[in-house]
Short mmCIF file of C-alpha atoms in Angstrom, two decimals:
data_model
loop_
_atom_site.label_atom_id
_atom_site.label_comp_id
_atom_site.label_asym_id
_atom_site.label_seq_id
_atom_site.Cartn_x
_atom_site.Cartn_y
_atom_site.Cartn_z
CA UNK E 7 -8.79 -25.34 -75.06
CA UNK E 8 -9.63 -25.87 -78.46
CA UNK E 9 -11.09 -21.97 -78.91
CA UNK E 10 -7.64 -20.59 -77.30
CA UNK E 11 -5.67 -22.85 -80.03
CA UNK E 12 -8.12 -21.75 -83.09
CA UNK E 13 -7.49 -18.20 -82.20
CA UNK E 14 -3.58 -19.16 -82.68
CA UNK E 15 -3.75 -20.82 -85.46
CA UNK E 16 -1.13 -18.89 -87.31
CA UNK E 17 1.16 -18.18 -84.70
CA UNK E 18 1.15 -21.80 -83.37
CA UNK E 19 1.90 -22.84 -86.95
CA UNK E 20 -0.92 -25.41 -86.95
CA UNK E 21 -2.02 -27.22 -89.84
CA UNK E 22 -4.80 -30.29 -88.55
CA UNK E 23 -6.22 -30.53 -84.94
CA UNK E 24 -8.02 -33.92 -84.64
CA UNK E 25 -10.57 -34.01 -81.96
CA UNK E 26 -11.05 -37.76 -80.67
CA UNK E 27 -13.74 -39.24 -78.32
CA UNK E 28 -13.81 -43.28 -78.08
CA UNK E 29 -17.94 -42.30 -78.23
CA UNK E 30 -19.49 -41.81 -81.50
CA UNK E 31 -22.52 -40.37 -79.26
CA UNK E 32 -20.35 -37.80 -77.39
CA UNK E 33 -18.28 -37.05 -80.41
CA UNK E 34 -21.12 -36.50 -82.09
CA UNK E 35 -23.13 -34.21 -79.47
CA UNK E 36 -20.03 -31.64 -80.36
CA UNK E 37 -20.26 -31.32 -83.48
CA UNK E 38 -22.31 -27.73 -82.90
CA UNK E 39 -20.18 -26.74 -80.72
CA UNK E 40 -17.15 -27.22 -82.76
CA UNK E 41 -18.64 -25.64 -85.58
CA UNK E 42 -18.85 -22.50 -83.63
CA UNK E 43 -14.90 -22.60 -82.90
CA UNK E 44 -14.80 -23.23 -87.04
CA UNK E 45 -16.87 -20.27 -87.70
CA UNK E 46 -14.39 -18.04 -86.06
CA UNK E 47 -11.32 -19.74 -88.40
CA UNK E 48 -12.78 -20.91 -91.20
CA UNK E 49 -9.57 -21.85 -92.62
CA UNK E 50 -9.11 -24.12 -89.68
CA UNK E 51 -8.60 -27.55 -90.63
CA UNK E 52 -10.59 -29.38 -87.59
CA UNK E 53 -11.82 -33.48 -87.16
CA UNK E 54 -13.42 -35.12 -85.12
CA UNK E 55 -13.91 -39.11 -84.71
CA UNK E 56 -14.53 -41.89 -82.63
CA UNK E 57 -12.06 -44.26 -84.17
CA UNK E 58 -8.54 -44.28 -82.60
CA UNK E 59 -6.92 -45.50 -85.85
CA UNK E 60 -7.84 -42.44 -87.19
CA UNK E 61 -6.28 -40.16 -84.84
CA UNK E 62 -3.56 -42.31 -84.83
CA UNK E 63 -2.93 -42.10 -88.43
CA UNK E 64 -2.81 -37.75 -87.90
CA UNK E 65 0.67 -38.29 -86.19
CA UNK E 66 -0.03 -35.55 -83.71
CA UNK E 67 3.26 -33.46 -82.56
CA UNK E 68 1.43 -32.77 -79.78
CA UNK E 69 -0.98 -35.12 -77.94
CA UNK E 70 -3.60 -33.33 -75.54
CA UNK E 71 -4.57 -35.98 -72.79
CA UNK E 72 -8.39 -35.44 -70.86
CA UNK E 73 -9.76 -38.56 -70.32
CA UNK E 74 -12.19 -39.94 -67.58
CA UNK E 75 -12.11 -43.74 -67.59
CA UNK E 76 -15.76 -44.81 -65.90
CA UNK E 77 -17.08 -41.49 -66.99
CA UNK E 78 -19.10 -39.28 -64.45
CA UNK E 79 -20.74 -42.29 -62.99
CA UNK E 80 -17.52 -43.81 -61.73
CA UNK E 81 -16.27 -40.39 -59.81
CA UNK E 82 -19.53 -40.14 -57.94
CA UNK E 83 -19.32 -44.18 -57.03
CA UNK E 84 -15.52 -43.16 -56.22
CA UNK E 85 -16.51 -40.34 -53.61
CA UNK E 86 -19.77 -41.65 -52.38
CA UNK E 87 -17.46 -44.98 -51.19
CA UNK E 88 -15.16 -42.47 -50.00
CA UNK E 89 -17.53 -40.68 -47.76
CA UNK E 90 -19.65 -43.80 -46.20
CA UNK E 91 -15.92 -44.90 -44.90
CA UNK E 92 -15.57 -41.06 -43.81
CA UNK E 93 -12.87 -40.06 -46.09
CA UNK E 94 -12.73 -36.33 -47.72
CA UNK E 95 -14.68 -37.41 -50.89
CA UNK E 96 -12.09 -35.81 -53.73
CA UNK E 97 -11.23 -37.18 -57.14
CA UNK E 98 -7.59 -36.44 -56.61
CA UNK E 99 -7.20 -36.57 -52.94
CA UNK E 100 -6.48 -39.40 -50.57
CA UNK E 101 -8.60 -42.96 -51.25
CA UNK E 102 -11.17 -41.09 -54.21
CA UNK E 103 -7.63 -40.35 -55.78
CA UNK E 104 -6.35 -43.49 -55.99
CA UNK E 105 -9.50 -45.61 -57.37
CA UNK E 106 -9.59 -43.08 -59.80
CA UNK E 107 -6.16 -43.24 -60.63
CA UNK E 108 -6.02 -47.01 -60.96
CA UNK E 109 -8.44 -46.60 -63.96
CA UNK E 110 -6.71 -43.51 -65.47
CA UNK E 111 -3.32 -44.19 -65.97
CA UNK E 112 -3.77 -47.46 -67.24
CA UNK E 113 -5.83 -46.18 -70.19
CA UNK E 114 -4.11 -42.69 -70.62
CA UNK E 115 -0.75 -45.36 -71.05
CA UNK E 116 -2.90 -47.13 -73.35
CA UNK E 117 -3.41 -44.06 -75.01
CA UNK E 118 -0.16 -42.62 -75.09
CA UNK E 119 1.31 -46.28 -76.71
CA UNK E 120 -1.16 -45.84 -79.61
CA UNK E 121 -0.19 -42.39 -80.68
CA UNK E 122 3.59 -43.51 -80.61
CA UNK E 123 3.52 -45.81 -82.97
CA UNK E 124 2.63 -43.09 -85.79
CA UNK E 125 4.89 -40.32 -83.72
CA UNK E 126 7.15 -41.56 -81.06
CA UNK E 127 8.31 -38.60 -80.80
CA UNK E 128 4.79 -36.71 -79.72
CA UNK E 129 4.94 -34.34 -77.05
CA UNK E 130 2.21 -35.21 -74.61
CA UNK E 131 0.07 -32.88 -72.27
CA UNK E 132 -1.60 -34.16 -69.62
CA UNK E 133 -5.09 -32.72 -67.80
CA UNK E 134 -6.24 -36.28 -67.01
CA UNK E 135 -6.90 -36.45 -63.19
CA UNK E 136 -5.10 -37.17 -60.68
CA UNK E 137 -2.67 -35.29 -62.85
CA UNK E 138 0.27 -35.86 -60.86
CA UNK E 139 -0.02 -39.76 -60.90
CA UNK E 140 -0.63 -39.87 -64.27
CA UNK E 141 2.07 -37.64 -65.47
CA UNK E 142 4.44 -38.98 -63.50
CA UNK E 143 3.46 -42.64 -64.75
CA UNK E 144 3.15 -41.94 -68.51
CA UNK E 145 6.81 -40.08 -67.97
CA UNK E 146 8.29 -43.62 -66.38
CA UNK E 147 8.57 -44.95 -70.42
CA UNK E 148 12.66 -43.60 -71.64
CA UNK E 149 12.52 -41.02 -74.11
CA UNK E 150 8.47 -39.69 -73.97
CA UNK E 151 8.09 -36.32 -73.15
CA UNK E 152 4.88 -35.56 -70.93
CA UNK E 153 3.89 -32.25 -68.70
CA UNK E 154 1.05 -32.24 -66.98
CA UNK E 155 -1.09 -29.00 -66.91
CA UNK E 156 -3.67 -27.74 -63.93
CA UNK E 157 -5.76 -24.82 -63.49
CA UNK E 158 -5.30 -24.59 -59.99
CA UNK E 159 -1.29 -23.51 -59.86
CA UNK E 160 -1.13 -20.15 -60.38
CA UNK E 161 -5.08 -18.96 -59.78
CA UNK E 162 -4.02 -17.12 -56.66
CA UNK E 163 -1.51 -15.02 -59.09
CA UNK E 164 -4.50 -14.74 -61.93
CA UNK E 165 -6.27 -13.07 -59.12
CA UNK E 166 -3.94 -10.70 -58.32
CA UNK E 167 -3.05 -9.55 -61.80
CA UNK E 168 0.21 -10.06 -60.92
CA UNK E 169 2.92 -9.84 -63.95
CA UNK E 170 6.31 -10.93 -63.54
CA UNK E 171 7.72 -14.53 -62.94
CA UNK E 172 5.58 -16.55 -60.72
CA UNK E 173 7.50 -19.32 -59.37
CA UNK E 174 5.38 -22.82 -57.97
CA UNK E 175 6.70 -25.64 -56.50
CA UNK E 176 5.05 -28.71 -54.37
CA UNK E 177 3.05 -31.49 -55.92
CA UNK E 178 -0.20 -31.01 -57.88
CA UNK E 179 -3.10 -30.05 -55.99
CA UNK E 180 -0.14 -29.02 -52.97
CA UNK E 181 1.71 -26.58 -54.66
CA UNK E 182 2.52 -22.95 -53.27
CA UNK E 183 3.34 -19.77 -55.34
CA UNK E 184 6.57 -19.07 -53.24
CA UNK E 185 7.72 -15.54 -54.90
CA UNK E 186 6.71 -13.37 -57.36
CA UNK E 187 9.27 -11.62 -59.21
CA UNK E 188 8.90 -8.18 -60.84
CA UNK E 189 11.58 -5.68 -62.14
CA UNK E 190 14.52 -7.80 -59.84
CA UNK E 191 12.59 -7.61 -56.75
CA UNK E 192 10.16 -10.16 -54.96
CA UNK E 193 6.79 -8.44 -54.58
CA UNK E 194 5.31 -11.29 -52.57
CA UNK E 195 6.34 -10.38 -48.96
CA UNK E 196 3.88 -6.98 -50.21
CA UNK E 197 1.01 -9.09 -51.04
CA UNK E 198 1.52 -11.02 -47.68
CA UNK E 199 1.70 -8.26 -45.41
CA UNK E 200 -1.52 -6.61 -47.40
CA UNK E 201 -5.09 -8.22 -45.93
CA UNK E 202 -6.90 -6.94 -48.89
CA UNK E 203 -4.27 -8.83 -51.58
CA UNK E 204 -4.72 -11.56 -49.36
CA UNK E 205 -8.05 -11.98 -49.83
CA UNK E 206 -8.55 -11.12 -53.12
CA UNK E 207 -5.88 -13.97 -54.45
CA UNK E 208 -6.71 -16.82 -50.82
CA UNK E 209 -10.34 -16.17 -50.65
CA UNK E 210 -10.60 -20.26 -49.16
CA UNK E 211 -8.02 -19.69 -46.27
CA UNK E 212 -7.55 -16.86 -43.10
CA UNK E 213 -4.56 -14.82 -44.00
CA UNK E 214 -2.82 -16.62 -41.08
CA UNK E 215 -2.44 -19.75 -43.46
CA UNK E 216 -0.42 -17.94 -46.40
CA UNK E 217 1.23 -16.32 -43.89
CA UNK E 218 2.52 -19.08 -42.02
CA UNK E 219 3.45 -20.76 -44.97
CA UNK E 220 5.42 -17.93 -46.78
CA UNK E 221 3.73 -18.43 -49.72
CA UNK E 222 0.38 -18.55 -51.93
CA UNK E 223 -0.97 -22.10 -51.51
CA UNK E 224 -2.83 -24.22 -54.16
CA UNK E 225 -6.77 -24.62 -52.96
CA UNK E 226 -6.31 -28.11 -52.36
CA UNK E 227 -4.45 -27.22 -48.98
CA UNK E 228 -8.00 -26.77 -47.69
CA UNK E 229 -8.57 -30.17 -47.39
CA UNK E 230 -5.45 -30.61 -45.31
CA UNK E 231 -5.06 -27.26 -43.10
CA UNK E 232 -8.58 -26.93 -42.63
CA UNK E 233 -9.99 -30.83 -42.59
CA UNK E 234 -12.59 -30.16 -39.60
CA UNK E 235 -14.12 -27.96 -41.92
CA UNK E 236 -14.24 -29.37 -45.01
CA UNK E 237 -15.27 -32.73 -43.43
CA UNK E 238 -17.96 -30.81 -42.04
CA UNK E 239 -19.05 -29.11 -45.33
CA UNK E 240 -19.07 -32.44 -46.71
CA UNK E 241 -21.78 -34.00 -44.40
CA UNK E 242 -24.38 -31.55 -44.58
CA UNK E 243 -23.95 -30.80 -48.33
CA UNK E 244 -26.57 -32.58 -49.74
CA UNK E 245 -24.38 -33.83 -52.97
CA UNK E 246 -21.04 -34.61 -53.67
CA UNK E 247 -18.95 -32.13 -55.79
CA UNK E 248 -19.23 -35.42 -58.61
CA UNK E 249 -22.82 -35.70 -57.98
CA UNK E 250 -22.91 -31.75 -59.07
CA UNK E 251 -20.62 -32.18 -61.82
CA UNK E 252 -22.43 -35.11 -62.72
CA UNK E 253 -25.87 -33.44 -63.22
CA UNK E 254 -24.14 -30.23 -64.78
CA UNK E 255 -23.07 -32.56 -67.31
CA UNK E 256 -25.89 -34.31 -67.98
CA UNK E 257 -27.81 -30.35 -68.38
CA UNK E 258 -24.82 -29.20 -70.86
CA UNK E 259 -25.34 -32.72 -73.18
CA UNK E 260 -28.85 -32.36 -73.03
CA UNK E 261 -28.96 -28.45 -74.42
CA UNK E 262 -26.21 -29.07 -76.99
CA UNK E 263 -28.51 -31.73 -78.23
CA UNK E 264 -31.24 -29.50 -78.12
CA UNK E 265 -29.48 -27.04 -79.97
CA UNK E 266 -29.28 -29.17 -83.13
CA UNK E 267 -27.26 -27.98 -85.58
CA UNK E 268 -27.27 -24.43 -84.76
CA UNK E 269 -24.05 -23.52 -83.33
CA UNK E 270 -24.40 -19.78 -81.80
CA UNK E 271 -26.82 -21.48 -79.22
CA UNK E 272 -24.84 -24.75 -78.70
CA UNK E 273 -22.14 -22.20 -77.34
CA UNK E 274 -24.06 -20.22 -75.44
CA UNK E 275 -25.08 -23.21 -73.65
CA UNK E 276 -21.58 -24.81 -72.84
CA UNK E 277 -20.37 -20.93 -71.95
CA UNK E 278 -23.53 -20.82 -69.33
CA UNK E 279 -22.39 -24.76 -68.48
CA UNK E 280 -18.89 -23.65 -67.83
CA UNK E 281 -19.90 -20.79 -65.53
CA UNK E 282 -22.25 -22.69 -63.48
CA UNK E 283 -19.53 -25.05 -63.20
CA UNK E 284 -16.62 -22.47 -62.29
CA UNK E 285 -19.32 -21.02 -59.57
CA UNK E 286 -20.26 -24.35 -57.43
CA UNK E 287 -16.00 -24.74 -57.19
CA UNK E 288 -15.25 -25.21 -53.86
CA UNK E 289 -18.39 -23.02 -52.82
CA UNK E 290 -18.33 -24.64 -49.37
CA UNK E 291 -15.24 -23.51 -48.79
CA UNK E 292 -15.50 -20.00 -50.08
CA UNK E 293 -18.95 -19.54 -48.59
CA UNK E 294 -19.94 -18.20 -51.80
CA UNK E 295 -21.29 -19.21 -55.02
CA UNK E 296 -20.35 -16.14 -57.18
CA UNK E 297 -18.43 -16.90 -60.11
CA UNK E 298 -16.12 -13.89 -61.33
CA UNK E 299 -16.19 -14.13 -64.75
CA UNK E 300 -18.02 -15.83 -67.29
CA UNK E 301 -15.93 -18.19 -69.66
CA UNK E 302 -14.76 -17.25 -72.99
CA UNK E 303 -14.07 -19.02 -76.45
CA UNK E 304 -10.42 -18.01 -75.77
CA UNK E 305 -9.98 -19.19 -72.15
CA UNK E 306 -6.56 -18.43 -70.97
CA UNK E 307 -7.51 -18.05 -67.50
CA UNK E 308 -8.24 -22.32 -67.24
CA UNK E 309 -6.39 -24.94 -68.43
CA UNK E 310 -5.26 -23.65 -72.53
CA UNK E 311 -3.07 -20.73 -71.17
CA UNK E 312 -0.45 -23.04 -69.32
CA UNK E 313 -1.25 -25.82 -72.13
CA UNK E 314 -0.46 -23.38 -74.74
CA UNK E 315 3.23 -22.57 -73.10
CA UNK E 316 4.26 -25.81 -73.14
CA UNK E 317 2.97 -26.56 -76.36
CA UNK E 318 5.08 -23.46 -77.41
CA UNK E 319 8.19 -24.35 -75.71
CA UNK E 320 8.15 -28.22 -76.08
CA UNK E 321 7.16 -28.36 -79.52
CA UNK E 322 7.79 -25.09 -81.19
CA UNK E 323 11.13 -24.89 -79.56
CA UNK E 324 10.05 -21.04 -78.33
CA UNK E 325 11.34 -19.44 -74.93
CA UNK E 326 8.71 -19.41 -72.45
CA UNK E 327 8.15 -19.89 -68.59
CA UNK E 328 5.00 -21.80 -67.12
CA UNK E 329 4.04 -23.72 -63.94
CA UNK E 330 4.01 -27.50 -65.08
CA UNK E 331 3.88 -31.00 -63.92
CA UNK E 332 7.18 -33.50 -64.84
CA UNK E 333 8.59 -36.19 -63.28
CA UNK E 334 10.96 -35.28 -59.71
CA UNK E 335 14.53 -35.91 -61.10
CA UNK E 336 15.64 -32.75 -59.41
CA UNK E 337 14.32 -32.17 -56.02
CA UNK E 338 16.60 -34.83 -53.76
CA UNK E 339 14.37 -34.27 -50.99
CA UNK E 340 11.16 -36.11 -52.76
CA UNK E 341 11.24 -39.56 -54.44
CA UNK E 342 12.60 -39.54 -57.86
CA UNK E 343 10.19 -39.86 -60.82
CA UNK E 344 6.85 -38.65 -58.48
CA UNK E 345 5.00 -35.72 -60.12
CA UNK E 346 6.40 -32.71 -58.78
CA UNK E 347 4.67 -29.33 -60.10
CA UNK E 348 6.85 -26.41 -60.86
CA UNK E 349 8.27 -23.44 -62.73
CA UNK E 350 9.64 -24.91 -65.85
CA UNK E 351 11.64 -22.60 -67.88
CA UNK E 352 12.08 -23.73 -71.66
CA UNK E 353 15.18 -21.90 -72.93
CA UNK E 354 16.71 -22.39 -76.45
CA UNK E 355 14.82 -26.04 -76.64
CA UNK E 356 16.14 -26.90 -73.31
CA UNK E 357 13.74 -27.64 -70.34
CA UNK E 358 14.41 -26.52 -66.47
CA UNK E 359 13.02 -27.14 -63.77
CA UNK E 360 13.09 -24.47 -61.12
CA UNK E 361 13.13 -25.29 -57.43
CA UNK E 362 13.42 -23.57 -54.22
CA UNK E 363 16.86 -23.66 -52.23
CA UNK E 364 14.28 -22.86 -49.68
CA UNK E 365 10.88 -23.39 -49.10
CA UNK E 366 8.85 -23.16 -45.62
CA UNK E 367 9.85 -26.23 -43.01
CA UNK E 368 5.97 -26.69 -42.76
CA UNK E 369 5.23 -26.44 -46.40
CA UNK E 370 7.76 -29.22 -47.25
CA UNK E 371 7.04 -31.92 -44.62
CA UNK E 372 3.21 -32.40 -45.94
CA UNK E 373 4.42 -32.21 -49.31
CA UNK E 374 8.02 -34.78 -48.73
CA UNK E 375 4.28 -36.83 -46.94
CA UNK E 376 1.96 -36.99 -49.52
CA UNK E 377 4.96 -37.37 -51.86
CA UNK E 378 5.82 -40.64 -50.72
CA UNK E 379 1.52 -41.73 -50.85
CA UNK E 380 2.35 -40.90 -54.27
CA UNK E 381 5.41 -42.69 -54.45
CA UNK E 382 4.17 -46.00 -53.13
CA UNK E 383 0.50 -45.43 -55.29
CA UNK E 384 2.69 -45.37 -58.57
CA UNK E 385 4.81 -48.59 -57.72
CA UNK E 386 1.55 -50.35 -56.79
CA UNK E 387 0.09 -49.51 -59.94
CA UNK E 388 3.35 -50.45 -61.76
CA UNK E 389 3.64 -53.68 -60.18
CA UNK E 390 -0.34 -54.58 -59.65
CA UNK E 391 -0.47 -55.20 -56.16
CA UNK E 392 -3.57 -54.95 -54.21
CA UNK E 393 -1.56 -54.68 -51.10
CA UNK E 394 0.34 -52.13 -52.33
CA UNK E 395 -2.79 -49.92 -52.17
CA UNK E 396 -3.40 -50.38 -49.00
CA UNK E 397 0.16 -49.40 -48.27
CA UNK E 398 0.27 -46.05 -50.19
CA UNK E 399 -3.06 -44.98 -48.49
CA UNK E 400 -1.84 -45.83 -44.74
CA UNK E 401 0.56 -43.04 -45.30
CA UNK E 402 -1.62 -40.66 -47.18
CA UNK E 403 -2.42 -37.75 -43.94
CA UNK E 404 -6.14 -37.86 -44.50
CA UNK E 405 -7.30 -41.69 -44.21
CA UNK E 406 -8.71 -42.49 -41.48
CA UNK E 407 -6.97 -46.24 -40.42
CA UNK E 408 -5.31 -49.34 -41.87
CA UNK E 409 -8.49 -51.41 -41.29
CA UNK E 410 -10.61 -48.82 -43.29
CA UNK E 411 -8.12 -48.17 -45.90
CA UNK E 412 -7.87 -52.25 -46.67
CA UNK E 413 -12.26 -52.21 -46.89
CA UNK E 414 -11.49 -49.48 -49.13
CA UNK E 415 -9.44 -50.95 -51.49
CA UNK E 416 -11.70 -54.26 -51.47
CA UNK E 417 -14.79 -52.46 -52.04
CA UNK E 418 -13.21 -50.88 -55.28
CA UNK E 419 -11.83 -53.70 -56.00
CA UNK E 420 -15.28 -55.19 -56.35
CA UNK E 421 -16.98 -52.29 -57.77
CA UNK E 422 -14.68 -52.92 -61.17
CA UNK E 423 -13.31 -56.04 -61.41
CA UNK E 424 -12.03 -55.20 -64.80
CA UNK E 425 -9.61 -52.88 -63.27
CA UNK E 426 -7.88 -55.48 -61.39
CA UNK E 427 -8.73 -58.65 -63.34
CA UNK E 428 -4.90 -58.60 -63.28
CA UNK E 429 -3.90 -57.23 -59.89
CA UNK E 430 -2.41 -59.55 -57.21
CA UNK E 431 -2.28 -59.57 -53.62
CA UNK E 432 1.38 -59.65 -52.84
#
């Protein structure tokens, strides 16, 4: 993210991009690595710190939000507790999800409140997992303005090379590409009805899935459409997709502190870090472990391309299209203010949201589901009920029972009681 800004430094009109990390240690393990992204704009005004007042005091228009509350540690304890009850271990699906989620949004709202009181008018983009809780809780507050951003939306189109308007719409992490308009005309019934196009941009699912559907699903619908599977996958893996991350991370630290102050091999390092990480990506699923690209200081292919739309059309006031997360106040089939991710179209600095008059019956009765899991998780979290966990889970499609859903939510309730020092039971 930060090399795809740099490279736009000009034609984002920026003037100060403050890096901040509540570690001193971490912040400082970057500093190499930074000074690589400076050495390619060396007019670049860049800063890092570990003391919020400091950011704070930069009055950001713009407020990027990646945070991971119990660090790497806490996903793995998240999924391994997951697994042993014999859920799908996932940091943003089903019960991994929501113990993650009860420490995120509280300290991305914590966050958020801080940088308001230099700019309460701060624009506010959100990658923090589970992005569509989060987003959709730091967007309950009147008046903020948050979008939530995700890789995963429009890969199937990146794939492709498909130009045009892609249109999105479902939930984060349950989202399908439903048509993709070029020159007037909707190409996707072509790429449907081509096996080869179909595998190139759904390399996870048999073309019968898109198919059915009428559309380009998200990855994520492997874990729903094709549970057996992935359950499967997950008991003779030998680690968890957090244990990988966890010890991928630990590697990447370990050679950017190794590189020192020299900055050509500090990158080199995070770009080999970045494609080991892009290749173990849902590797079980694919049956492969090729990555198809290597990443690049200007990444538009991850997170900073979407990022960098909204930042364009939220802040800069500029006309621009992009597949988004924002709070439901337009669908009136899905509960108002969940995280619904879609086209958003920002036009003459006005924002809208672009949904389907029609979207397959199949595709919208597991979204309108895990719609209202998400529904219930956010008033839970709102009000701090314990039983209100419980609740949102029993109608999440991929837990297992109301008796193992309650031992989950006591045994994360124990592994960090300073979560839910607060919480209640009814």
């Amino acid at each position: 993210m930060l090399g795809s800004l740099v490279t736009r430094w000009e034609s984002l009109d920026l003037e100060h991009i403050c890096l901040y990390d509540e570690s001193a240690e971490r912040t400082q393990s970057l500093k190499s690595l930074v000074g690589f992204v400076r050495e390619s704009q060396p007019h670049a005004r860049i800063t890092m710190t570990s003391d919020l007042r400091v950011a704070e005091a930069s009055a950001p228009d713009c407020c990027v939000i990646s945070i991971r509350p119990g660090l790497e540690r806490g996903r793995v304890t998240d999924e391994l507790r997951a697994k042993e009850l014999g859920y799908l271990a996932n940091e943003t699906v089903g019960a991994a999800g929501m113990a993650f989620a009860c420490r995120a949004l509280p300290a991305a709202r914590r966050l958020v409140e801080s940088i308001e009181r230099s700019n309460p008018k701060c624009v506010f983009v959100n990658f923090t997992n589970p992005a569509g809780i989060v987003t959709a809780g730091l967007s309950r507050q009147p008046g903020r303005t948050v979008f939530g951003v995700c890789s995963s939306a429009e890969k199937s189109a990146r794939a492709l090379g498909a130009t045009g308007r892609v249109l999105t719409y479902g939930l984060n992490h349950l989202s399908w590409i439903y048509a993709i308009e070029r020159d007037g005309v909707d190409r996707l019934p072509e790429v449907l009805d081509d096996p080869a196009l179909l595998e190139a941009a759904q390399p996870w699912f048999p073309a019968s899935v898109p198919r059915d559907y009428r559309g380009l699903a998200n990855e994520y619908l492997y874990y729903y459409d094709l549970h057996d599977h992935a359950m499967a996958a997950q008991r003779s893996a030998t680690s968890t997709r957090a244990e990988v991350v966890e010890r991928l991370n630990a590697s990447c630290r370990a050679e950017l502190a190794a590189a020192g102050d020299d900055s050509k091999l500090a990158y080199s390092a995070y770009t080999a870090y970045l494609a080991q990480r892009k290749r173990s990506y849902m590797a079980s699923a694919i049956g492969s472990s090729d990555a198809d690209s290597l990443y690049v200081l200007n990444d538009d292919d991850g997170y900073s391309g979407p990022a960098i739309r909204v930042i364009e059309g939220a802040v800069l006031g500029r006309d621009r299209v992009v597949t988004a997360i924002t709070a439901n106040d337009v669908s009136p089939n899905l509960p108002a203010g969940v995280g619904i991710e879609c086209t958003v179209s920002f036009t003459d600095r006005r924002v809208r949201k672009i949904v389907p008059t029609a979207l397959s019956p199949r595709a919208m009765a597991l979204i309108q589901q895990v719609a209202t899991y998400e529904a219930t998780l956010l008033r839970a979290l709102t009000t701090q009920h314990l039983d209100g966990l419980v609740a949102a889970l029993d109608l999440h499609p991929l837990t297992p029972s109301h008796d193992t859903n309650a031992t989950f939510v006591a045994r994360t309730v124990s592994a960090w009681p300073e979560v839910f020092a607060s919480w209640s039971r009814d």
